[in-house]
Amino acid sequence: VDLSHLSPEERWRVEHARMHAKHRGHEAMHAEMVLILIATLVVAQLLLVQWKQRHPRSYNMVTLFQMWVVPLYFTIKLYWWRFLVIWVLFSAVTAFVTFRATRKPLVQTTPRLVYKWFLLIYKISYATGIVGYMAVMFTLFGLNLLFRIKPETGMDFGISLLFYGLYYGVLERDFAEMCADYMASTIGFYSASGMPTKHLSDSVCAVCGQQIFVDVNEEGIIENTYRLSCNHVFHEFCIRGWCIVGKKQTCPYCKEKVDLKRMFSNPYPFSSWERPHVMYGQLLDWLRYLVAWQPVIIGLVQGINYILGLE
């Protein structure tokens, strides 16, 4: 059959029929391949959980590296130049911010720069993911026809935005957590043992170490001042980045547990901290496994099938 004269739908039907004819009578082999896939997924999940619990630092570093490199491989292979340009820009700025966060001694303006950058990327990825999800749902319900947009165009647009939002959301959170760990060990007020290394003044932010000039009950020109339940006060961008972006659920000074749910129920001063941001962060944590480790597991399954002669 000459496929060049067929429409895309007819060409797909012919190729689909050829695939069924090729694999007819291989039901036992296919069942064995499915069992290998399930067994590999279970074993890999158990190993990853144990690795994460016993050596979280190395697990997070390897996962971050895979999150950063694996999509780049497919981007170059499939000629997705638009994604490559955005990836290069994001990597360049993030590399500069990460370099600033890992310097010793830490410049006092660095924490604010780090948290503002990652909070900006977090908001952009969140909005991009929401717009992509709405575009996909509109296409599924046929609302794209109201704007004379083809279904495939609307679906491609929505899936692309959803991918951008989720991918950079996951990557940004991992880089933010790494930078927060480095800065916490360098700032001077935070220590892993739980005992602060020096006394914190009431007019100093425990995250960045700079003076607080705006009272808690006053409206600041650049940013406001927030007080936790432990009565320690912080700059707005510092405590936002520490708790939400950097995923630190304790006070940077006394390590008292920070109850974000109780903060959300309080109309002031955390009214701008919306609950969906935390839910979105939990979604990104779940998707990290799919993006970073799923390709590795699938490659391992294909290697096992190749060694056993399964096709």
Short mmCIF file of C-alpha atoms in Angstrom, two decimals:
data_model
loop_
_atom_site.label_atom_id
_atom_site.label_comp_id
_atom_site.label_asym_id
_atom_site.label_seq_id
_atom_site.Cartn_x
_atom_site.Cartn_y
_atom_site.Cartn_z
CA VAL A 1 0.00 0.00 0.00
CA ASP A 2 1.36 3.39 -1.03
CA LEU A 3 0.84 5.50 2.09
CA SER A 4 1.79 8.77 0.39
CA HIS A 5 -1.60 9.06 -1.33
CA LEU A 6 -3.64 8.42 1.84
CA SER A 7 -5.02 10.94 4.28
CA PRO A 8 -3.52 11.07 7.80
CA GLU A 9 -6.54 9.19 9.21
CA GLU A 10 -6.32 6.44 6.58
CA ARG A 11 -2.54 6.19 7.01
CA TRP A 12 -3.00 5.75 10.76
CA ARG A 13 -5.58 2.96 10.20
CA VAL A 14 -3.22 1.08 7.87
CA GLU A 15 -0.29 1.37 10.27
CA HIS A 16 -2.53 0.29 13.15
CA ALA A 17 -3.68 -2.79 11.23
CA ARG A 18 -0.05 -3.64 10.38
CA MET A 19 0.92 -3.43 14.04
CA HIS A 20 -1.90 -5.81 15.05
CA ALA A 21 -0.91 -8.25 12.31
CA LYS A 22 2.72 -8.13 13.39
CA HIS A 23 1.94 -8.89 17.05
CA ARG A 24 -0.81 -11.45 16.46
CA GLY A 25 -0.09 -14.66 18.39
CA HIS A 26 2.31 -12.97 20.84
CA GLU A 27 -0.19 -12.77 23.73
CA ALA A 28 2.05 -14.76 26.12
CA MET A 29 5.03 -12.53 25.34
CA HIS A 30 2.93 -9.41 25.89
CA ALA A 31 1.70 -10.73 29.25
CA GLU A 32 5.30 -11.35 30.31
CA MET A 33 6.26 -7.81 29.31
CA VAL A 34 3.37 -6.40 31.36
CA LEU A 35 4.49 -8.39 34.42
CA ILE A 36 8.05 -7.11 33.99
CA LEU A 37 6.73 -3.55 33.81
CA ILE A 38 4.63 -3.90 36.97
CA ALA A 39 7.44 -5.61 38.91
CA THR A 40 9.96 -2.96 37.86
CA LEU A 41 7.62 -0.14 38.87
CA VAL A 42 7.03 -1.66 42.32
CA VAL A 43 10.71 -2.40 43.00
CA ALA A 44 11.82 1.02 41.72
CA GLN A 45 9.23 2.79 43.87
CA LEU A 46 10.38 0.93 47.01
CA LEU A 47 14.03 1.72 46.29
CA LEU A 48 13.29 5.39 45.65
CA VAL A 49 11.30 5.69 48.89
CA GLN A 50 14.12 4.10 50.90
CA TRP A 51 16.70 6.32 49.20
CA LYS A 52 14.67 9.44 49.91
CA GLN A 53 14.21 8.53 53.59
CA ARG A 54 17.81 7.49 54.25
CA HIS A 55 19.71 9.98 52.09
CA PRO A 56 17.36 12.86 51.23
CA ARG A 57 20.10 15.27 50.20
CA SER A 58 21.61 13.01 47.52
CA TYR A 59 18.13 11.97 46.37
CA ASN A 60 17.05 15.59 45.92
CA MET A 61 20.26 16.50 44.07
CA VAL A 62 19.98 13.58 41.63
CA THR A 63 16.28 14.22 41.10
CA LEU A 64 16.94 17.91 40.43
CA PHE A 65 19.67 17.06 37.92
CA GLN A 66 17.35 14.66 36.08
CA MET A 67 14.52 17.18 36.11
CA TRP A 68 16.87 19.69 34.52
CA VAL A 69 18.54 17.42 31.92
CA VAL A 70 15.98 14.81 30.79
CA PRO A 71 13.58 17.28 29.08
CA LEU A 72 16.59 18.93 27.42
CA TYR A 73 17.45 15.64 25.72
CA PHE A 74 13.96 15.27 24.24
CA THR A 75 13.90 18.97 23.32
CA ILE A 76 17.02 18.69 21.19
CA LYS A 77 15.95 15.34 19.75
CA LEU A 78 12.49 16.60 18.72
CA TYR A 79 13.63 20.12 17.68
CA TRP A 80 11.50 22.02 20.22
CA TRP A 81 13.45 25.26 19.82
CA ARG A 82 10.93 27.46 21.64
CA PHE A 83 11.22 25.35 24.77
CA LEU A 84 15.02 25.32 24.40
CA VAL A 85 15.20 29.13 24.32
CA ILE A 86 13.02 29.44 27.44
CA TRP A 87 15.05 26.70 29.14
CA VAL A 88 18.33 28.51 28.42
CA LEU A 89 17.00 31.83 29.77
CA PHE A 90 15.61 30.21 32.90
CA SER A 91 18.81 28.23 33.47
CA ALA A 92 21.01 31.30 33.06
CA VAL A 93 19.13 33.45 35.60
CA THR A 94 18.65 30.53 38.00
CA ALA A 95 22.34 29.68 37.81
CA PHE A 96 23.22 33.28 38.74
CA VAL A 97 20.75 33.29 41.63
CA THR A 98 21.98 29.90 42.85
CA PHE A 99 25.58 31.12 42.65
CA ARG A 100 24.68 34.11 44.83
CA ALA A 101 22.87 31.87 47.32
CA THR A 102 25.84 29.53 47.78
CA ARG A 103 28.47 32.23 48.41
CA LYS A 104 30.14 32.56 51.80
CA PRO A 105 29.90 34.99 53.45
CA LEU A 106 26.34 35.60 52.26
CA VAL A 107 25.54 39.09 51.04
CA GLN A 108 22.58 40.47 53.01
CA THR A 109 20.61 41.34 49.88
CA THR A 110 20.90 37.81 48.46
CA PRO A 111 17.96 36.13 50.30
CA ARG A 112 15.54 38.75 49.09
CA LEU A 113 16.83 38.41 45.52
CA VAL A 114 16.56 34.61 45.68
CA TYR A 115 13.05 34.54 47.09
CA LYS A 116 11.73 37.22 44.75
CA TRP A 117 13.05 35.39 41.70
CA PHE A 118 11.68 32.00 42.67
CA LEU A 119 8.38 33.48 43.83
CA LEU A 120 8.03 35.21 40.44
CA ILE A 121 8.68 31.95 38.57
CA TYR A 122 6.28 30.17 40.94
CA LYS A 123 3.46 32.60 40.16
CA ILE A 124 4.14 32.51 36.41
CA SER A 125 4.18 28.71 36.34
CA TYR A 126 1.01 28.57 38.44
CA ALA A 127 -0.85 30.96 36.12
CA THR A 128 0.47 29.20 33.00
CA GLY A 129 -0.67 25.82 34.29
CA ILE A 130 -4.15 27.14 35.09
CA VAL A 131 -4.53 28.72 31.63
CA GLY A 132 -3.32 25.50 29.98
CA TYR A 133 -5.76 23.41 32.01
CA MET A 134 -8.66 25.73 31.10
CA ALA A 135 -7.70 25.57 27.41
CA VAL A 136 -7.72 21.76 27.52
CA MET A 137 -11.10 21.67 29.28
CA PHE A 138 -12.61 24.20 26.87
CA THR A 139 -11.45 22.06 23.95
CA LEU A 140 -12.88 18.89 25.50
CA PHE A 141 -16.27 20.58 25.97
CA GLY A 142 -16.19 22.01 22.43
CA LEU A 143 -16.07 25.66 23.49
CA ASN A 144 -13.17 26.22 21.09
CA LEU A 145 -15.70 26.17 18.23
CA LEU A 146 -17.14 29.44 19.51
CA PHE A 147 -13.84 31.12 18.61
CA ARG A 148 -13.41 29.10 15.38
CA ILE A 149 -10.35 27.31 16.77
CA LYS A 150 -9.60 23.81 15.54
CA PRO A 151 -9.71 21.12 18.25
CA GLU A 152 -6.13 20.00 17.58
CA THR A 153 -4.92 23.62 17.78
CA GLY A 154 -6.71 24.26 21.06
CA MET A 155 -5.53 20.99 22.57
CA ASP A 156 -1.91 21.56 21.51
CA PHE A 157 -2.01 25.07 22.97
CA GLY A 158 -3.47 23.88 26.26
CA ILE A 159 -1.14 20.89 26.68
CA SER A 160 1.89 23.06 25.86
CA LEU A 161 0.99 25.65 28.51
CA LEU A 162 0.20 22.92 31.02
CA PHE A 163 3.57 21.31 30.39
CA TYR A 164 5.43 24.61 30.74
CA GLY A 165 3.65 25.45 33.99
CA LEU A 166 4.14 22.06 35.62
CA TYR A 167 7.73 21.57 34.49
CA TYR A 168 9.07 24.96 35.55
CA GLY A 169 6.97 24.81 38.70
CA VAL A 170 8.68 21.57 39.75
CA LEU A 171 12.14 22.76 38.69
CA GLU A 172 11.74 26.09 40.47
CA ARG A 173 10.67 24.48 43.76
CA ASP A 174 13.66 22.15 43.76
CA PHE A 175 16.14 24.96 43.10
CA ALA A 176 14.42 27.12 45.72
CA GLU A 177 14.68 24.41 48.36
CA MET A 178 18.36 23.87 47.59
CA CYS A 179 19.08 27.60 47.83
CA ALA A 180 17.10 27.85 51.07
CA ASP A 181 19.20 25.06 52.60
CA TYR A 182 22.44 26.78 51.66
CA MET A 183 21.32 30.18 52.90
CA ALA A 184 19.90 28.78 56.15
CA SER A 185 23.31 27.31 57.00
CA THR A 186 25.05 30.59 56.15
CA ILE A 187 22.79 33.36 57.47
CA GLY A 188 23.76 32.84 61.09
CA PHE A 189 20.38 32.73 62.87
CA TYR A 190 19.40 29.21 61.78
CA SER A 191 21.14 25.97 62.77
CA ALA A 192 20.34 22.31 62.20
CA SER A 193 20.61 21.57 65.93
CA GLY A 194 17.71 23.89 66.68
CA MET A 195 19.70 26.36 68.82
CA PRO A 196 20.21 29.78 67.17
CA THR A 197 23.81 30.84 66.83
CA LYS A 198 23.12 34.39 68.04
CA HIS A 199 20.38 36.53 69.53
CA LEU A 200 17.76 37.92 67.16
CA SER A 201 16.73 41.53 67.65
CA ASP A 202 13.05 42.45 67.34
CA SER A 203 13.87 44.76 64.44
CA VAL A 204 15.85 42.20 62.39
CA CYS A 205 14.47 39.64 59.94
CA ALA A 206 15.77 36.15 60.78
CA VAL A 207 15.80 35.13 57.12
CA CYS A 208 17.82 37.90 55.50
CA GLY A 209 19.40 39.49 58.60
CA GLN A 210 18.37 43.02 57.56
CA GLN A 211 16.51 45.67 59.52
CA ILE A 212 12.69 45.77 59.60
CA PHE A 213 11.48 49.35 59.19
CA VAL A 214 7.72 48.72 58.77
CA ASP A 215 5.57 47.84 61.75
CA VAL A 216 3.40 44.72 61.60
CA ASN A 217 0.18 46.74 61.60
CA GLU A 218 1.41 49.29 59.05
CA GLU A 219 1.11 49.16 55.26
CA GLY A 220 4.55 49.15 53.68
CA ILE A 221 5.46 50.88 50.42
CA ILE A 222 7.64 48.06 49.02
CA GLU A 223 6.63 45.13 51.23
CA ASN A 224 4.88 44.46 54.52
CA THR A 225 6.06 42.88 57.77
CA TYR A 226 4.54 39.63 59.05
CA ARG A 227 4.56 38.13 62.52
CA LEU A 228 4.37 34.37 63.17
CA SER A 229 2.66 32.72 66.14
CA CYS A 230 6.05 32.57 67.88
CA ASN A 231 6.10 36.44 67.74
CA HIS A 232 9.10 36.60 65.39
CA VAL A 233 8.70 39.11 62.58
CA PHE A 234 9.92 38.87 58.98
CA HIS A 235 9.86 40.69 55.68
CA GLU A 236 7.00 39.64 53.42
CA PHE A 237 9.11 38.19 50.60
CA CYS A 238 11.48 36.50 53.04
CA ILE A 239 8.84 34.54 54.94
CA ARG A 240 6.88 33.80 51.74
CA GLY A 241 9.95 32.31 50.14
CA TRP A 242 10.95 30.45 53.30
CA CYS A 243 7.58 28.75 53.93
CA ILE A 244 5.98 28.34 50.50
CA VAL A 245 8.73 28.52 47.90
CA GLY A 246 11.50 26.96 49.99
CA LYS A 247 9.09 24.48 51.65
CA LYS A 248 10.31 25.26 55.18
CA GLN A 249 7.43 24.74 57.61
CA THR A 250 9.27 26.05 60.69
CA CYS A 251 10.27 29.44 61.99
CA PRO A 252 13.75 30.33 60.62
CA TYR A 253 14.89 31.38 64.11
CA CYS A 254 13.27 29.19 66.78
CA LYS A 255 12.13 26.30 64.51
CA GLU A 256 8.59 26.39 65.91
CA LYS A 257 6.09 24.67 63.61
CA VAL A 258 4.39 27.03 61.17
CA ASP A 259 0.69 26.17 60.71
CA LEU A 260 -0.11 27.45 57.22
CA LYS A 261 -3.76 26.33 57.45
CA ARG A 262 -4.29 28.48 60.54
CA MET A 263 -2.65 31.38 58.74
CA PHE A 264 -5.00 31.02 55.78
CA SER A 265 -8.03 31.19 58.05
CA ASN A 266 -6.74 34.46 59.50
CA PRO A 267 -7.87 37.37 57.29
CA TYR A 268 -4.78 39.40 58.25
CA PRO A 269 -1.93 39.42 57.43
CA PHE A 270 -1.91 36.20 55.39
CA SER A 271 -5.00 36.94 53.30
CA SER A 272 -2.83 37.08 50.16
CA TRP A 273 -1.48 33.58 50.82
CA GLU A 274 -4.09 31.57 49.02
CA ARG A 275 -4.67 27.93 49.83
CA PRO A 276 -4.40 26.80 46.15
CA HIS A 277 -0.70 27.71 46.18
CA VAL A 278 -0.01 24.97 48.75
CA MET A 279 -2.24 22.48 46.91
CA TYR A 280 -0.41 23.32 43.68
CA GLY A 281 2.90 22.75 45.42
CA GLN A 282 1.75 19.29 46.54
CA LEU A 283 0.76 18.52 42.94
CA LEU A 284 4.24 19.52 41.77
CA ASP A 285 5.81 17.22 44.35
CA TRP A 286 3.79 14.32 42.96
CA LEU A 287 4.65 15.16 39.35
CA ARG A 288 8.36 15.28 40.14
CA TYR A 289 8.41 11.49 40.23
CA LEU A 290 6.74 11.24 36.82
CA VAL A 291 9.08 13.69 35.12
CA ALA A 292 12.39 12.73 36.73
CA TRP A 293 12.14 9.00 37.38
CA GLN A 294 9.49 7.63 35.03
CA PRO A 295 11.70 7.90 31.90
CA VAL A 296 14.50 6.12 33.76
CA ILE A 297 12.17 3.29 34.82
CA ILE A 298 10.75 2.92 31.30
CA GLY A 299 14.28 2.78 29.90
CA LEU A 300 15.16 0.10 32.45
CA VAL A 301 12.10 -1.93 31.43
CA GLN A 302 13.04 -1.68 27.76
CA GLY A 303 16.57 -2.82 28.60
CA ILE A 304 15.24 -5.88 30.46
CA ASN A 305 12.94 -6.71 27.52
CA TYR A 306 15.84 -6.40 25.08
CA ILE A 307 18.08 -8.71 27.15
CA LEU A 308 15.29 -11.32 27.40
CA GLY A 309 14.51 -11.05 23.70
CA LEU A 310 10.98 -9.69 24.23
CA GLU A 311 9.49 -7.40 21.59
#
